[in-house]
PDB file of C-alpha atoms and ligand atoms in Angstrom:
ATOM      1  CA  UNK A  67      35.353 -41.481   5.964  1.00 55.00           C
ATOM      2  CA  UNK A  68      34.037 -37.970   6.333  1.00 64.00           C
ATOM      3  CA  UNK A  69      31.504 -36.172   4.183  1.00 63.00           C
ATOM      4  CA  UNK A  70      33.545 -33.267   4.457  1.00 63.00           C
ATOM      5  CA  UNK A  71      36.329 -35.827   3.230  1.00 57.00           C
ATOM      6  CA  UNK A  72      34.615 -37.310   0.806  1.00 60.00           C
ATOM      7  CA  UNK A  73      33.764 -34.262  -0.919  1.00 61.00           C
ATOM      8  CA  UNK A  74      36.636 -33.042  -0.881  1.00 56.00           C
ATOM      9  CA  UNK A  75      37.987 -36.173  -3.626  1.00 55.00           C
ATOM     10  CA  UNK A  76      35.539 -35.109  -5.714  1.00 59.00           C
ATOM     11  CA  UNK A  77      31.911 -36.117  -5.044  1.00 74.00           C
ATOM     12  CA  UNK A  78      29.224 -33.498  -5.763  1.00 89.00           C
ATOM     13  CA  UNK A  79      26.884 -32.029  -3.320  1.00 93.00           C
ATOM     14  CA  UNK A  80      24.123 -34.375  -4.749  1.00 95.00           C
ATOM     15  CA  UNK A  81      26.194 -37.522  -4.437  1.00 94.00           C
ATOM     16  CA  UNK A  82      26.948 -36.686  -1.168  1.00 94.00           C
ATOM     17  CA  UNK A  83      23.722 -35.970  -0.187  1.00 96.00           C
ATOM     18  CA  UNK A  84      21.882 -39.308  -2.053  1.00 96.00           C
ATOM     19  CA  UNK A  85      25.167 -41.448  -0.248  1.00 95.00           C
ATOM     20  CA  UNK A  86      24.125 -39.601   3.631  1.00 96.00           C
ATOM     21  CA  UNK A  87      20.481 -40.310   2.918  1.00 98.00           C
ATOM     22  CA  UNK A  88      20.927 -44.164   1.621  1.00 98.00           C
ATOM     23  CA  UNK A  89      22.841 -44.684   4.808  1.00 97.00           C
ATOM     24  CA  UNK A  90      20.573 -43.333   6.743  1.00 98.00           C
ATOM     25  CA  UNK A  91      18.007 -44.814   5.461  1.00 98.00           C
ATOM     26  CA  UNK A  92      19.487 -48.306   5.774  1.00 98.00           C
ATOM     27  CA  UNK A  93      20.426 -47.984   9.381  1.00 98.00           C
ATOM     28  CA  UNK A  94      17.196 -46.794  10.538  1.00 98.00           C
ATOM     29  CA  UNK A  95      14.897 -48.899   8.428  1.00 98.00           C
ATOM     30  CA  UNK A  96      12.885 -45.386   7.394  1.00 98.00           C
ATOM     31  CA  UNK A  97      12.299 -44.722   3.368  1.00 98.00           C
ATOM     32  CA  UNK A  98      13.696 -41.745   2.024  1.00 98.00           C
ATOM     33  CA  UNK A  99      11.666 -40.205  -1.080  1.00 98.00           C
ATOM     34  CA  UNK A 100      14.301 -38.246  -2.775  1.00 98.00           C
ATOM     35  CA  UNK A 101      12.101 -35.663  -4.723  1.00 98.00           C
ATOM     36  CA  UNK A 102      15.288 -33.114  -5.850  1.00 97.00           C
ATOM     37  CA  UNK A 103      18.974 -33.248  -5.908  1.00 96.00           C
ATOM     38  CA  UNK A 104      20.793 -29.914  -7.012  1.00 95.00           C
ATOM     39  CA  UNK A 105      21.700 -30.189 -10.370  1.00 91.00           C
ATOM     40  CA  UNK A 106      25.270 -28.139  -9.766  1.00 89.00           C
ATOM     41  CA  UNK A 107      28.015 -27.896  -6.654  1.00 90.00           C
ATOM     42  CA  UNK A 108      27.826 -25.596  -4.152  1.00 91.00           C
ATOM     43  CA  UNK A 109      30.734 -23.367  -2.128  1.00 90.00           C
ATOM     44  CA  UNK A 110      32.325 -26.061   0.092  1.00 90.00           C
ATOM     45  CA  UNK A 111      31.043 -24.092   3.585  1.00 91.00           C
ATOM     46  CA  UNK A 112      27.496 -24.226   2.157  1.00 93.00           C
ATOM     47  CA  UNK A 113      27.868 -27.701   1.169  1.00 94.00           C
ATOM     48  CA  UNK A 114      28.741 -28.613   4.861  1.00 94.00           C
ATOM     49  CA  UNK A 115      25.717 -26.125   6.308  1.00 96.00           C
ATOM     50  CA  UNK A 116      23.518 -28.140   4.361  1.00 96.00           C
ATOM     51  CA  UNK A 117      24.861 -31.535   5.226  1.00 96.00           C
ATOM     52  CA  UNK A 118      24.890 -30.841   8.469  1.00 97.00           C
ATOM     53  CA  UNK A 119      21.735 -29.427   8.886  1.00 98.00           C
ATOM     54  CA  UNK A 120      20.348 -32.351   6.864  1.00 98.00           C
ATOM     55  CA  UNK A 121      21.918 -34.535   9.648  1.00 97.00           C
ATOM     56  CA  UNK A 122      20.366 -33.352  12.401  1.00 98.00           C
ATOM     57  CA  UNK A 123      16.777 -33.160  10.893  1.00 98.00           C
ATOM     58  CA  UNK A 124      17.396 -36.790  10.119  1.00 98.00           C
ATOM     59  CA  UNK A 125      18.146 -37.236  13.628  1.00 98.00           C
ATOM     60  CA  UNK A 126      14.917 -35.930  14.488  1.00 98.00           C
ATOM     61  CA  UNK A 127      13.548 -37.496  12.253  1.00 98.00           C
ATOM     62  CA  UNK A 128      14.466 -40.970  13.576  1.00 98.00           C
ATOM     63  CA  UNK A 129      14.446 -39.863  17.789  1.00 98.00           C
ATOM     64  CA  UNK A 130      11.119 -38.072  17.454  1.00 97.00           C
ATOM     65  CA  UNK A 131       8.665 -38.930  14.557  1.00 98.00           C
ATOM     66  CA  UNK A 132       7.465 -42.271  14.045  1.00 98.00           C
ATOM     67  CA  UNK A 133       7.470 -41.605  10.567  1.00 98.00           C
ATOM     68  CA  UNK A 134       8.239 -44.310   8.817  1.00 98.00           C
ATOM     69  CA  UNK A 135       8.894 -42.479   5.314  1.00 98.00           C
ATOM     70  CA  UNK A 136      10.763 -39.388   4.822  1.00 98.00           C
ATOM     71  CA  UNK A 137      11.064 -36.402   1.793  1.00 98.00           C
ATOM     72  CA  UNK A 138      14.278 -34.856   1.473  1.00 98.00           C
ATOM     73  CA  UNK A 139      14.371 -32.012  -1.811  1.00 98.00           C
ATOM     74  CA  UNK A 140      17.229 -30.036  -2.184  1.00 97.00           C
ATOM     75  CA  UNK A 141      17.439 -27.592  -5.122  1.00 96.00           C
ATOM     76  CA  UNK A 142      19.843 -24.752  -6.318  1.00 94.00           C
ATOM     77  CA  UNK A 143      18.705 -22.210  -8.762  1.00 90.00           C
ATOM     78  CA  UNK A 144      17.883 -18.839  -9.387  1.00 88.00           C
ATOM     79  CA  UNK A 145      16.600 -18.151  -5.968  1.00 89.00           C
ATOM     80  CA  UNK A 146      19.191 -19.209  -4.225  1.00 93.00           C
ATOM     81  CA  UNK A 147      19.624 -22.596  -2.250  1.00 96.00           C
ATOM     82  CA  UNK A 148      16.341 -24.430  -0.781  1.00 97.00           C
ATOM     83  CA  UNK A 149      16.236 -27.850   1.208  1.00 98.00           C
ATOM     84  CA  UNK A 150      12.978 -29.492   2.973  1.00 98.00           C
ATOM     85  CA  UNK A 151      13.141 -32.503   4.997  1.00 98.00           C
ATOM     86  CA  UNK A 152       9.572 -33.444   5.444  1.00 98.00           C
ATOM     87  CA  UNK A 153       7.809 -36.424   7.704  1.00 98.00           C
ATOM     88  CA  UNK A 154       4.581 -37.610   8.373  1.00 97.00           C
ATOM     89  CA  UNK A 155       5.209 -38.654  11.895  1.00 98.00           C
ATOM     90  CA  UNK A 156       3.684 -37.183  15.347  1.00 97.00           C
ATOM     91  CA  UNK A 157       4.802 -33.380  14.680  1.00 97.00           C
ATOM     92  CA  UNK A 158       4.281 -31.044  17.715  1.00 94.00           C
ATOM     93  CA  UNK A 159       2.425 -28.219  19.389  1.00 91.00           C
ATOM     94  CA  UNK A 160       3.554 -25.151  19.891  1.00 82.00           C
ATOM     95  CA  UNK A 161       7.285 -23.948  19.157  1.00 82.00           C
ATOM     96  CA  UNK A 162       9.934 -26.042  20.184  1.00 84.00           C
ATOM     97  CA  UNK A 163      13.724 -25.167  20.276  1.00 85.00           C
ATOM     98  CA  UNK A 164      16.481 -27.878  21.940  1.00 94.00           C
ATOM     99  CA  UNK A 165      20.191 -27.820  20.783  1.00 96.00           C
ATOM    100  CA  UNK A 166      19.678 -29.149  17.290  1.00 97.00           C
ATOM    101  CA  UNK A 167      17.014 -26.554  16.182  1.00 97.00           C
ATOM    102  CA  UNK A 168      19.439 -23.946  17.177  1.00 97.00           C
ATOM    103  CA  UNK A 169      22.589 -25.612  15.811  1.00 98.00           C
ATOM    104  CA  UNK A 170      20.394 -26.049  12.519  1.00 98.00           C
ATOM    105  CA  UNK A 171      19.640 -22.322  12.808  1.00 97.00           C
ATOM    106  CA  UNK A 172      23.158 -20.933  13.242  1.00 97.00           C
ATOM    107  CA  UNK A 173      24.920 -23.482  10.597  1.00 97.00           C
ATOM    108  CA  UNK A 174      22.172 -21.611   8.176  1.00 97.00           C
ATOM    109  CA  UNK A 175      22.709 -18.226   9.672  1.00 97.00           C
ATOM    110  CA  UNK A 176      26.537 -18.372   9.346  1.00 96.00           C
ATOM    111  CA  UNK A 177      25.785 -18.757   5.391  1.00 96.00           C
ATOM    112  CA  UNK A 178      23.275 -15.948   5.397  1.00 96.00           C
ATOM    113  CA  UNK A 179      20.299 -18.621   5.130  1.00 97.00           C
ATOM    114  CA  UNK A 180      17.449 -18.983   6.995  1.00 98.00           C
ATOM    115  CA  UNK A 181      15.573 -21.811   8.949  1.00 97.00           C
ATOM    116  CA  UNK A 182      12.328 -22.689   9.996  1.00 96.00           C
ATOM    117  CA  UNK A 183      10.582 -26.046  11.703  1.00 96.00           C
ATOM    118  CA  UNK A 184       7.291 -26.211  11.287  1.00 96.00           C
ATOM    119  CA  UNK A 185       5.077 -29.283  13.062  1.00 96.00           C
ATOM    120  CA  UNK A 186       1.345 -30.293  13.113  1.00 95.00           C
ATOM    121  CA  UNK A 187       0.358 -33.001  15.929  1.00 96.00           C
ATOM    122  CA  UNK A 188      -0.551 -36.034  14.541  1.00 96.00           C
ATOM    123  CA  UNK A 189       0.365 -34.442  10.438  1.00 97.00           C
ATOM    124  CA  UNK A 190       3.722 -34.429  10.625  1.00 98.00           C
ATOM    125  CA  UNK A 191       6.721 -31.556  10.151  1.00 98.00           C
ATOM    126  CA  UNK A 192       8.559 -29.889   7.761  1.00 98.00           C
ATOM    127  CA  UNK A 193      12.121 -28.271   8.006  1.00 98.00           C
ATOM    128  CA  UNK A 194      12.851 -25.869   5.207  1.00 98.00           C
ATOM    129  CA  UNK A 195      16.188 -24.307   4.553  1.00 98.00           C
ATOM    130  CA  UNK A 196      17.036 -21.380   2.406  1.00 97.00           C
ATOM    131  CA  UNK A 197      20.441 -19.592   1.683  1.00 96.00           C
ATOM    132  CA  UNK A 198      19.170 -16.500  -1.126  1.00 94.00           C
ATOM    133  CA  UNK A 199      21.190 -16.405  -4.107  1.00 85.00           C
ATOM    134  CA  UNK A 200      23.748 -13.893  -3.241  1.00 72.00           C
ATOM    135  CA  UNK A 201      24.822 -15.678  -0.373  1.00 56.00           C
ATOM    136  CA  UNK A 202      24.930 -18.605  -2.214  1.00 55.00           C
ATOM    137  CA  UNK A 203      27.233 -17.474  -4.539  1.00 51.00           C
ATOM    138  CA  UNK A 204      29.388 -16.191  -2.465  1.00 47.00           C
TER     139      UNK A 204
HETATM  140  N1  ATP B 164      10.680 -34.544  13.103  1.00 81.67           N
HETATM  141  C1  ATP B 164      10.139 -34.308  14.288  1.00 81.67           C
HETATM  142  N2  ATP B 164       9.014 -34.962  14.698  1.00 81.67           N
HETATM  143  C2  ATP B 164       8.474 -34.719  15.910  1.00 81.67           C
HETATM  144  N3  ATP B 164       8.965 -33.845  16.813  1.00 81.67           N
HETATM  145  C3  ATP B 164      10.087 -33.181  16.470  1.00 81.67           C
HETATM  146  C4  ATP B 164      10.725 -33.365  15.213  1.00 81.67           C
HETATM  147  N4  ATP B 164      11.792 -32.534  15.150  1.00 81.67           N
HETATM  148  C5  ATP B 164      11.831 -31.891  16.319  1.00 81.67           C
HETATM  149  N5  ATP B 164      10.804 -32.255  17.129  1.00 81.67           N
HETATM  150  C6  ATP B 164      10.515 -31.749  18.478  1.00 81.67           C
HETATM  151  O1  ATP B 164      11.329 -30.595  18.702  1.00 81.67           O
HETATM  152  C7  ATP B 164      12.106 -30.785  19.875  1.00 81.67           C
HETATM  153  C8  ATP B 164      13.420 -30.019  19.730  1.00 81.67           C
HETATM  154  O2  ATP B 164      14.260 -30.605  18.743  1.00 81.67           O
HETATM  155  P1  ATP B 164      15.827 -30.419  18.881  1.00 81.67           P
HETATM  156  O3  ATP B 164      16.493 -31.115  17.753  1.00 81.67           O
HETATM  157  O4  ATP B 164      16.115 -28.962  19.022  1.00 81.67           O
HETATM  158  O5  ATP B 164      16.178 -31.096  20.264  1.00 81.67           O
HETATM  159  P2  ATP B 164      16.232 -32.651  20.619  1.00 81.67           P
HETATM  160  O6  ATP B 164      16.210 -33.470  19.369  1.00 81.67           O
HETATM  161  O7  ATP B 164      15.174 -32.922  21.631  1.00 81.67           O
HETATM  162  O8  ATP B 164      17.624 -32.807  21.328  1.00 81.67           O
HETATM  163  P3  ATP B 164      19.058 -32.619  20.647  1.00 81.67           P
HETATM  164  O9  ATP B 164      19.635 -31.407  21.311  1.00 81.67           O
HETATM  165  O10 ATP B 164      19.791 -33.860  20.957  1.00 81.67           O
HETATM  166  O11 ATP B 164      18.869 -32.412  19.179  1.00 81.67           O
HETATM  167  C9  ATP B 164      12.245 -32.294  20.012  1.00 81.67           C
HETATM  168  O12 ATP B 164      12.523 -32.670  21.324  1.00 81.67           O
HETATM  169  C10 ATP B 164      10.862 -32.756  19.558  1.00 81.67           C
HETATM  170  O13 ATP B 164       9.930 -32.632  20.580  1.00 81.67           O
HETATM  171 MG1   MG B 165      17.481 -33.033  17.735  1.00 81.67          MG
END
């Protein structure tokens, strides 16, 4: 079944998130440290920006890393909508941009959000997320 799907009998953003992230984790043998789940739902179309976008940093996640333990936090509150999907894997030099970066990037700009991908060779990298409040609500 789809997330989109899924969500749509019912689940909350944060059970669909923790249900994405166990399967992940189970299929590709990598921990997930869940540090924050939002505590309340979000519009539907930011719900599926932020699935998405959590899908394909997974993805990198597993194809690039070598990480073998992940942080996902996701968080809605005054501020708006944050998410960071953090590894401690190879990272990168320089800036890098292939078809998921800038699918990540448009799913966030088409909800007013931002995105940035930040990685340190040999430390690891970070994607953060952030849709501003307004948007958000929306
Ligand atoms: N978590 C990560 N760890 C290490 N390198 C990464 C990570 N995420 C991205 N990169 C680097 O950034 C590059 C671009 O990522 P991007 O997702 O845009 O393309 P891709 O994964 O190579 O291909 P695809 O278009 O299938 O996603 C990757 O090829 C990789 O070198
Ligand atoms: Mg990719």
């Amino acid at each position: 079944m789809s997330e989109e799907l899924r969500m749509r009998e019912g689940r909350s953003l944060a059970q669909a998130l923790e249900e994405h992230l166990s399967d992940w984790s189970s299929r590709t043998g990598i921990t997930v440290e869940i540090w924050a789940l939002p505590a309340h739902d979000a519009p539907p179309r930011i719900a599926r920006a932020v699935l998405a976008t959590l899908r394909e940093a997974l993805s990198n996640v597993e194809r690039h890393s070598q990480s073998q333990v992940v942080s996902v936090a996701v968080t809605l509150g005054k501020g708006g909508l944050r998410m960071t999907v953090s590894d401690n894997g190879a990272g990168f030099t320089g800036s890098v941009a292939g078809r998921g970066i800038t699918a990540m990037r448009t799913h966030l700009k088409e909800i007013g959000g931002t995105l940035s991908v930040s990685g340190v060779a040999g430390e690891g990298t970070t994607v953060t997320a952030a849709v501003p409040r307004s948007r958000e609500a929306s």
